[in-house]
Short mmCIF file of C-alpha atoms in Angstrom, two decimals:
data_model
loop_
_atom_site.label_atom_id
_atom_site.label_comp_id
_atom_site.label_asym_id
_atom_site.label_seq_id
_atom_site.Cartn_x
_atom_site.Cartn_y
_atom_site.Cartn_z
CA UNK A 16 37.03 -90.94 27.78
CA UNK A 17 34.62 -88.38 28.66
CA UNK A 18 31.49 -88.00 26.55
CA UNK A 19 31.66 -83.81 26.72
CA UNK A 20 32.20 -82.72 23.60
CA UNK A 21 35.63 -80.45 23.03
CA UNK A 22 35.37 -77.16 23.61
CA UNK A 23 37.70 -75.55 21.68
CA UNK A 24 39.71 -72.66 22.93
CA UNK A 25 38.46 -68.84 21.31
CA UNK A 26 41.93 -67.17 19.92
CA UNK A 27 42.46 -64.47 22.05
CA UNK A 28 45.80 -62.51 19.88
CA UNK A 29 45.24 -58.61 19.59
CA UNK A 30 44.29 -57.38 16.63
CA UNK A 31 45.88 -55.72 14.28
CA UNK A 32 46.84 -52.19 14.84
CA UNK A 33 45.44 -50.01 12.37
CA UNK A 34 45.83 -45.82 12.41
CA UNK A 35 42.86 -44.16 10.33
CA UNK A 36 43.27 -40.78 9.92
CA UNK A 37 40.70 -38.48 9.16
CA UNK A 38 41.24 -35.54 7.29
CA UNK A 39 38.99 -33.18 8.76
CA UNK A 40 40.05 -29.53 7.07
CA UNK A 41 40.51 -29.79 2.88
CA UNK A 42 43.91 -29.24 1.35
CA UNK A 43 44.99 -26.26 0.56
CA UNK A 44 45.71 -25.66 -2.95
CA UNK A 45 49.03 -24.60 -4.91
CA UNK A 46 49.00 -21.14 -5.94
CA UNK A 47 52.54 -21.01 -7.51
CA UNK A 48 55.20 -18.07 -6.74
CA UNK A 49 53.10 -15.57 -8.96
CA UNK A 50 51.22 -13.79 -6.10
CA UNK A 51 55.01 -13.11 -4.27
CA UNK A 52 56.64 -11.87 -7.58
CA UNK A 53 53.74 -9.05 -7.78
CA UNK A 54 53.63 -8.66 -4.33
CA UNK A 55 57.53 -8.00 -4.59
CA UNK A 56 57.43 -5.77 -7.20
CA UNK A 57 54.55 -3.58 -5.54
CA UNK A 58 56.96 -3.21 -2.42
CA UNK A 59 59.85 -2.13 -4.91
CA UNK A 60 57.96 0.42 -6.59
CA UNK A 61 56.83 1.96 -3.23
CA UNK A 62 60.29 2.49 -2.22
CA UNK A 63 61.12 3.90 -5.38
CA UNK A 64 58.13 6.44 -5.33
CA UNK A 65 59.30 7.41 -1.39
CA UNK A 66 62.67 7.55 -2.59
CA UNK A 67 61.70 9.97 -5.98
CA UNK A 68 59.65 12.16 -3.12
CA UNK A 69 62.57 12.62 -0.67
CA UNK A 70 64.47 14.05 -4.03
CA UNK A 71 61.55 16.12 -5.11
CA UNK A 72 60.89 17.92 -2.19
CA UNK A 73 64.64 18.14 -0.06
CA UNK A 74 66.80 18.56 -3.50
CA UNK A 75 69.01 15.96 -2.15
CA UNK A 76 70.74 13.41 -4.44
CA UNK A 77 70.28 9.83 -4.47
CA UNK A 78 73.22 9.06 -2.66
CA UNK A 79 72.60 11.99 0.20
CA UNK A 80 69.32 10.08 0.83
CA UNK A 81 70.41 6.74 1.07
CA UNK A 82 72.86 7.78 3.10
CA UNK A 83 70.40 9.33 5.52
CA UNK A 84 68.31 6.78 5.73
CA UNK A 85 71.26 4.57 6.58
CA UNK A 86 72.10 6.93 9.58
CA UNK A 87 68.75 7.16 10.86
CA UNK A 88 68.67 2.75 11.05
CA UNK A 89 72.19 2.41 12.26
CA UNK A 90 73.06 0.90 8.77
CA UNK A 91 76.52 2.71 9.02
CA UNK A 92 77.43 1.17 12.26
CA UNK A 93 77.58 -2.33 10.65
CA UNK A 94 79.50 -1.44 7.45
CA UNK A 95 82.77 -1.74 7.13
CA UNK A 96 85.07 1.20 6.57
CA UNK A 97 86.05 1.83 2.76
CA UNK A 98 89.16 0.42 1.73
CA UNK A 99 91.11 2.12 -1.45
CA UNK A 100 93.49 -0.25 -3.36
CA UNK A 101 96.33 2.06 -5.48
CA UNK A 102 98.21 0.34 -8.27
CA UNK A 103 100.71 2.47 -9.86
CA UNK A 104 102.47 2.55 -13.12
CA UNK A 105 105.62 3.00 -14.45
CA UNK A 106 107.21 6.32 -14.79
CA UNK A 107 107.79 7.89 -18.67
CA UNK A 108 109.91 10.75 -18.74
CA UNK A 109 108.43 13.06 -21.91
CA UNK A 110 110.64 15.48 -22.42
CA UNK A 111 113.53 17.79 -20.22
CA UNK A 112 113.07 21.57 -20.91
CA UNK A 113 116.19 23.60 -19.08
CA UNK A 114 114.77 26.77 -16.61
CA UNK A 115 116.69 29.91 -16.27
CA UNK A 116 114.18 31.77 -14.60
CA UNK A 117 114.10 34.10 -11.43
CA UNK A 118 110.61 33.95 -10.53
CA UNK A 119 109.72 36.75 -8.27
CA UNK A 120 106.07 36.64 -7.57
CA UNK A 121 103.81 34.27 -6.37
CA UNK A 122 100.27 34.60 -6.73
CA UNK A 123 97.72 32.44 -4.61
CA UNK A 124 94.06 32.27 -5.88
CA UNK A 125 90.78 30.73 -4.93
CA UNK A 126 87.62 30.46 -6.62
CA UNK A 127 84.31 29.00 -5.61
CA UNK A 128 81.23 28.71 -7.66
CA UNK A 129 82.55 26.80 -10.60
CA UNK A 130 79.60 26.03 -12.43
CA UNK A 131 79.42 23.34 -15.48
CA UNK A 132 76.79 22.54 -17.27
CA UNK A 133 76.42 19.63 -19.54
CA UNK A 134 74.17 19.28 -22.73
CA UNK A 135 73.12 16.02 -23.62
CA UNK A 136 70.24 13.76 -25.25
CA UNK A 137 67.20 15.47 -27.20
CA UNK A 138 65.82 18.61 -25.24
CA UNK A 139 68.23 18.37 -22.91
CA UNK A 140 66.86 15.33 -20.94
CA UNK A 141 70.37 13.55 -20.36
CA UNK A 142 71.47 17.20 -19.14
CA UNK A 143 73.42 17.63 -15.74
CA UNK A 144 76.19 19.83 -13.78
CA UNK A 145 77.91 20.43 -11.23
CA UNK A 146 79.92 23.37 -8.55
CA UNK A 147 83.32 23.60 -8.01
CA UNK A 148 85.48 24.84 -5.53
CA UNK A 149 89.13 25.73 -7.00
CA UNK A 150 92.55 26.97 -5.18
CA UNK A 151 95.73 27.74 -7.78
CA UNK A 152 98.82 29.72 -7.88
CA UNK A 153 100.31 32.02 -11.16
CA UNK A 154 103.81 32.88 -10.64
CA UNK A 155 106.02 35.80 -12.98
CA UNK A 156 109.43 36.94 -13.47
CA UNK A 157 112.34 37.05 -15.65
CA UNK A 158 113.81 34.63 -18.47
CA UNK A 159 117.72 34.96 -17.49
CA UNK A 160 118.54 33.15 -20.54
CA UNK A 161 118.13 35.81 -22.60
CA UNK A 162 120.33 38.01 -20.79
CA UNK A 163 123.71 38.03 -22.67
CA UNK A 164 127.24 39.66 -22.11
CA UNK A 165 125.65 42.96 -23.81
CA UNK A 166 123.43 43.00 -21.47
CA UNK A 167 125.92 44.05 -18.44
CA UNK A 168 128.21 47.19 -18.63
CA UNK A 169 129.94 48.72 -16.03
CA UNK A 170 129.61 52.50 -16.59
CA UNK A 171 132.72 54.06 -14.87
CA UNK A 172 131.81 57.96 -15.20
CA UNK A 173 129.21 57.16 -12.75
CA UNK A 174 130.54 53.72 -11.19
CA UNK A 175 127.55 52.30 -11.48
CA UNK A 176 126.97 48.67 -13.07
CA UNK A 177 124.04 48.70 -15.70
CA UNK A 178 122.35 45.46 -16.89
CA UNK A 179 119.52 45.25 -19.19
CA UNK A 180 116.86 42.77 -18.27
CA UNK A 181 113.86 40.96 -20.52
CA UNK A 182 110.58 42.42 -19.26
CA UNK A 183 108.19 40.40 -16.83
CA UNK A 184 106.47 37.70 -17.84
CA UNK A 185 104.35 34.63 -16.26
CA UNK A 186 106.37 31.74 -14.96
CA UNK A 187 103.49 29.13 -14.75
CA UNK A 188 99.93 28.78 -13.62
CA UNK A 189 98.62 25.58 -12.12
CA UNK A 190 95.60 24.57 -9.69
CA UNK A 191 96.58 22.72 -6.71
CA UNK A 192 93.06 21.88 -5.44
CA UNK A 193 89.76 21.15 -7.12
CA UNK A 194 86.21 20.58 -4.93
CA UNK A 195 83.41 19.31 -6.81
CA UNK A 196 79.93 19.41 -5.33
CA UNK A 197 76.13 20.16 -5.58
CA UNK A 198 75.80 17.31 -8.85
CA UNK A 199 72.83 17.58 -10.33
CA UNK A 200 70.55 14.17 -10.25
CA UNK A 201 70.71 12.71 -13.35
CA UNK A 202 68.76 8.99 -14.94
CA UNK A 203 71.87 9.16 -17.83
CA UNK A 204 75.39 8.53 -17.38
CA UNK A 205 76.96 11.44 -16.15
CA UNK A 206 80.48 11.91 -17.02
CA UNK A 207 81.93 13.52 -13.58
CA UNK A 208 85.23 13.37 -14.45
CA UNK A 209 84.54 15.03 -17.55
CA UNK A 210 83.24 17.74 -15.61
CA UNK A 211 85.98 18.47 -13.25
CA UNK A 212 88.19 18.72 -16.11
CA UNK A 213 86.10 21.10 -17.43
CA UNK A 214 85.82 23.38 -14.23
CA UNK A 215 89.91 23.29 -14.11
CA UNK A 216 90.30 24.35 -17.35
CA UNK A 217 87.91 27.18 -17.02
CA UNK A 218 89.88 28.12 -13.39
CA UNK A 219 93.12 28.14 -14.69
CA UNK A 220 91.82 30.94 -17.26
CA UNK A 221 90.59 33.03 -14.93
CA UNK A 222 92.99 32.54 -12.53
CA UNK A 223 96.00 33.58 -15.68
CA UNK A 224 93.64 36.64 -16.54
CA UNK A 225 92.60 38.11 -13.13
CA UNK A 226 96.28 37.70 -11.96
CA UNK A 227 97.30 39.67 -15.33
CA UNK A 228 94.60 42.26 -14.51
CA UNK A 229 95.88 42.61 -11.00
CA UNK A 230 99.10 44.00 -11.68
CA UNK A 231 101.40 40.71 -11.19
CA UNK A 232 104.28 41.83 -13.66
CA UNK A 233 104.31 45.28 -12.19
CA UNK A 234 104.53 43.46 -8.73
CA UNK A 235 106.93 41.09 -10.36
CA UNK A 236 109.15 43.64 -11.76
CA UNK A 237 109.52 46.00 -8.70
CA UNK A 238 110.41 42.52 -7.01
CA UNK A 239 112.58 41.58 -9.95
CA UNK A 240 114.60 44.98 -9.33
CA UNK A 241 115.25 44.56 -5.89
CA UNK A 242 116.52 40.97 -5.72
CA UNK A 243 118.67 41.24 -8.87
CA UNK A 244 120.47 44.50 -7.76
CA UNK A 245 120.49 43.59 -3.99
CA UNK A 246 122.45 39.97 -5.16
CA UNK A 247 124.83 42.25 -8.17
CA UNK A 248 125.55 44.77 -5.52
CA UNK A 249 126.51 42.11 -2.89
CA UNK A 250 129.23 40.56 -5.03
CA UNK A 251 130.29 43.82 -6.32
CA UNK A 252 130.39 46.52 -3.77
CA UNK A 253 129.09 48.93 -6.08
CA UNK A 254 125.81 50.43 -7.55
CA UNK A 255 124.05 48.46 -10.04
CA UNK A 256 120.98 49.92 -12.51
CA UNK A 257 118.50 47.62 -13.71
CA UNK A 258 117.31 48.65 -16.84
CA UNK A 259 114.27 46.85 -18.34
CA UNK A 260 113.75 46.05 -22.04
CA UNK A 261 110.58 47.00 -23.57
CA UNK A 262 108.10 45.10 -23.88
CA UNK A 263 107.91 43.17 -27.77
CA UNK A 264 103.61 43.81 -27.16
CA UNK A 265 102.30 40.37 -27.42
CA UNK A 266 101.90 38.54 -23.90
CA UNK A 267 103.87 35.37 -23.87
CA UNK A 268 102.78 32.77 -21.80
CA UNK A 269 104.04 29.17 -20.63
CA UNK A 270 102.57 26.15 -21.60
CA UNK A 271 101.31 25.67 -18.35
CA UNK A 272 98.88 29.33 -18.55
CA UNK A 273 98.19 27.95 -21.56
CA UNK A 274 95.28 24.85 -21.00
CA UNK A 275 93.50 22.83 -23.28
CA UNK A 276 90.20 22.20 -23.94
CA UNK A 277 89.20 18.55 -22.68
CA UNK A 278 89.29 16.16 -25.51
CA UNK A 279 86.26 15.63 -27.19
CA UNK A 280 83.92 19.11 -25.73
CA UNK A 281 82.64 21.89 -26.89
CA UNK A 282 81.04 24.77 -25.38
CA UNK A 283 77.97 26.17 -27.03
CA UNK A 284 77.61 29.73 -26.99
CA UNK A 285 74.08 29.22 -28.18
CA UNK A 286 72.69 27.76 -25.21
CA UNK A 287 75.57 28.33 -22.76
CA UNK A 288 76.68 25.16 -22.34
CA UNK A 289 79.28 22.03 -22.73
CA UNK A 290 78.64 19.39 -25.41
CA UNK A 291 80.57 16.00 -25.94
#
């Protein structure tokens, strides 16, 4: 045995591996979603007050200006084309009215310019209105169901057929084609439709009253006289009078020269104006 004393043997394992990590900027602090709410909202109202300008200053409407601004970004390249979905109803027959008429003139109109004007709210502040562009027809001739077998003689002295006929009257009035444009901008809850009604009603009444003022029965009964002894004579072979009855003096018109005011307005004569 040696007399060295035993040198033990130094433990040489690594270490362990620690990662200290040393936070050299300070933590930022929470601010909550308060500063993008208000931030938000600032954006919102300076689109609105751009948007208010745009309507100020070019008279547009809100929809015109959108629309614009769409164009001018290439929004309308990436929409998708409007679709319109129709679902139709069943048909309800309201009544069956027999026609023995010979209408003999047909009178095509056009008006542009239909202005209505709404009242609403206090002072007027829920007010708006619109143009209208309006096409129609009024058509006149003869009731043949009041001709009766008095009403046709045959006059041999002269051999000459004679047949008294009511006097001229309107057949119907109707508007085949209503434009509305040039709405006013309004922060209420304008009633378009409403409106359009409105402008109908007002160009079917002009439409009755200028054709009357024209001359369409005169026109109607010159026609009226040709046709009727042109078709008489044709079956005949002989000459054939048409002899008008006077007129009874009070203008009789067909329910459809007749229109009604829109259910539920009223037109002001104070200030000029429709009120609902």
């Amino acid at each position: 045995m040696s007399d060295q004393p035993e040198v033990q043997a130094e433990d040489l394992s690594p270490l362990p591996h620690t990662d200290t990590v040393y936070e050299t900027h300070p933590r930022r602090q929470k601010r909550g979603c308060a500063p993008y709410i208000f931030g938000g909202m600032g954006c919102l109202l300076f689109i609105v007050v751009i948007l208010g300008a745009l309507i100020f200053f070019t008279g547009s409407t809100l929809t015109n200006v959108i629309g614009s601004i769409g164009g001018l970004v290439g929004v309308q390249q990436f929409s998708a084309p409007p679709e319109a979905s129709i679902v139709s109803s069943q048909t309800i027959v309201q009544g069956i009215q027999p026609l023995g008429q010979l209408v003999s003139v047909s009178v095509q109109l056009a008006k542009a310019g239909v202005f209505v004007g709404v009242g609403q709210g206090v002072l007027n502040v829920c007010g708006y209105s619109a143009n209208h562009a309006v096409q129609g027809a009024v058509e006149a001739g003869i009731d043949l169901m009041q001709i009766g077998e008095d009403d046709v003689r045959y006059d041999a002295a002269r051999d000459v057929y004679v047949i008294t006929i009511p006097a001229p009257q309107l057949t119907s009035c109707r508007v085949e084609m209503i434009d509305q444009y040039d709405e006013s901008v309004s922060t209420c809850n304008p009633d378009w439709d409403g409106v359009r009604q409105l402008a109908q009603y007002q160009a079917l009444s002009d439409f009755r009253d200028d054709a009357l003022e024209g001359g369409i029965l005169t026109r109607a009964e010159t026609e009226t006289r040709f046709v009727l002894a042109n078709f008489v004579r044709s079956l005949t072979g002989r000459s054939v009078e048409i002899v008008f009855a006077p007129p009874t003096g009070e203008t009789v018109y067909p329910p459809s020269c007749l229109p009604e005011i829109p259910i539920g307005w009223r037109f002001d004569t104070q200030n000029n104006h429709w009120t609902k």
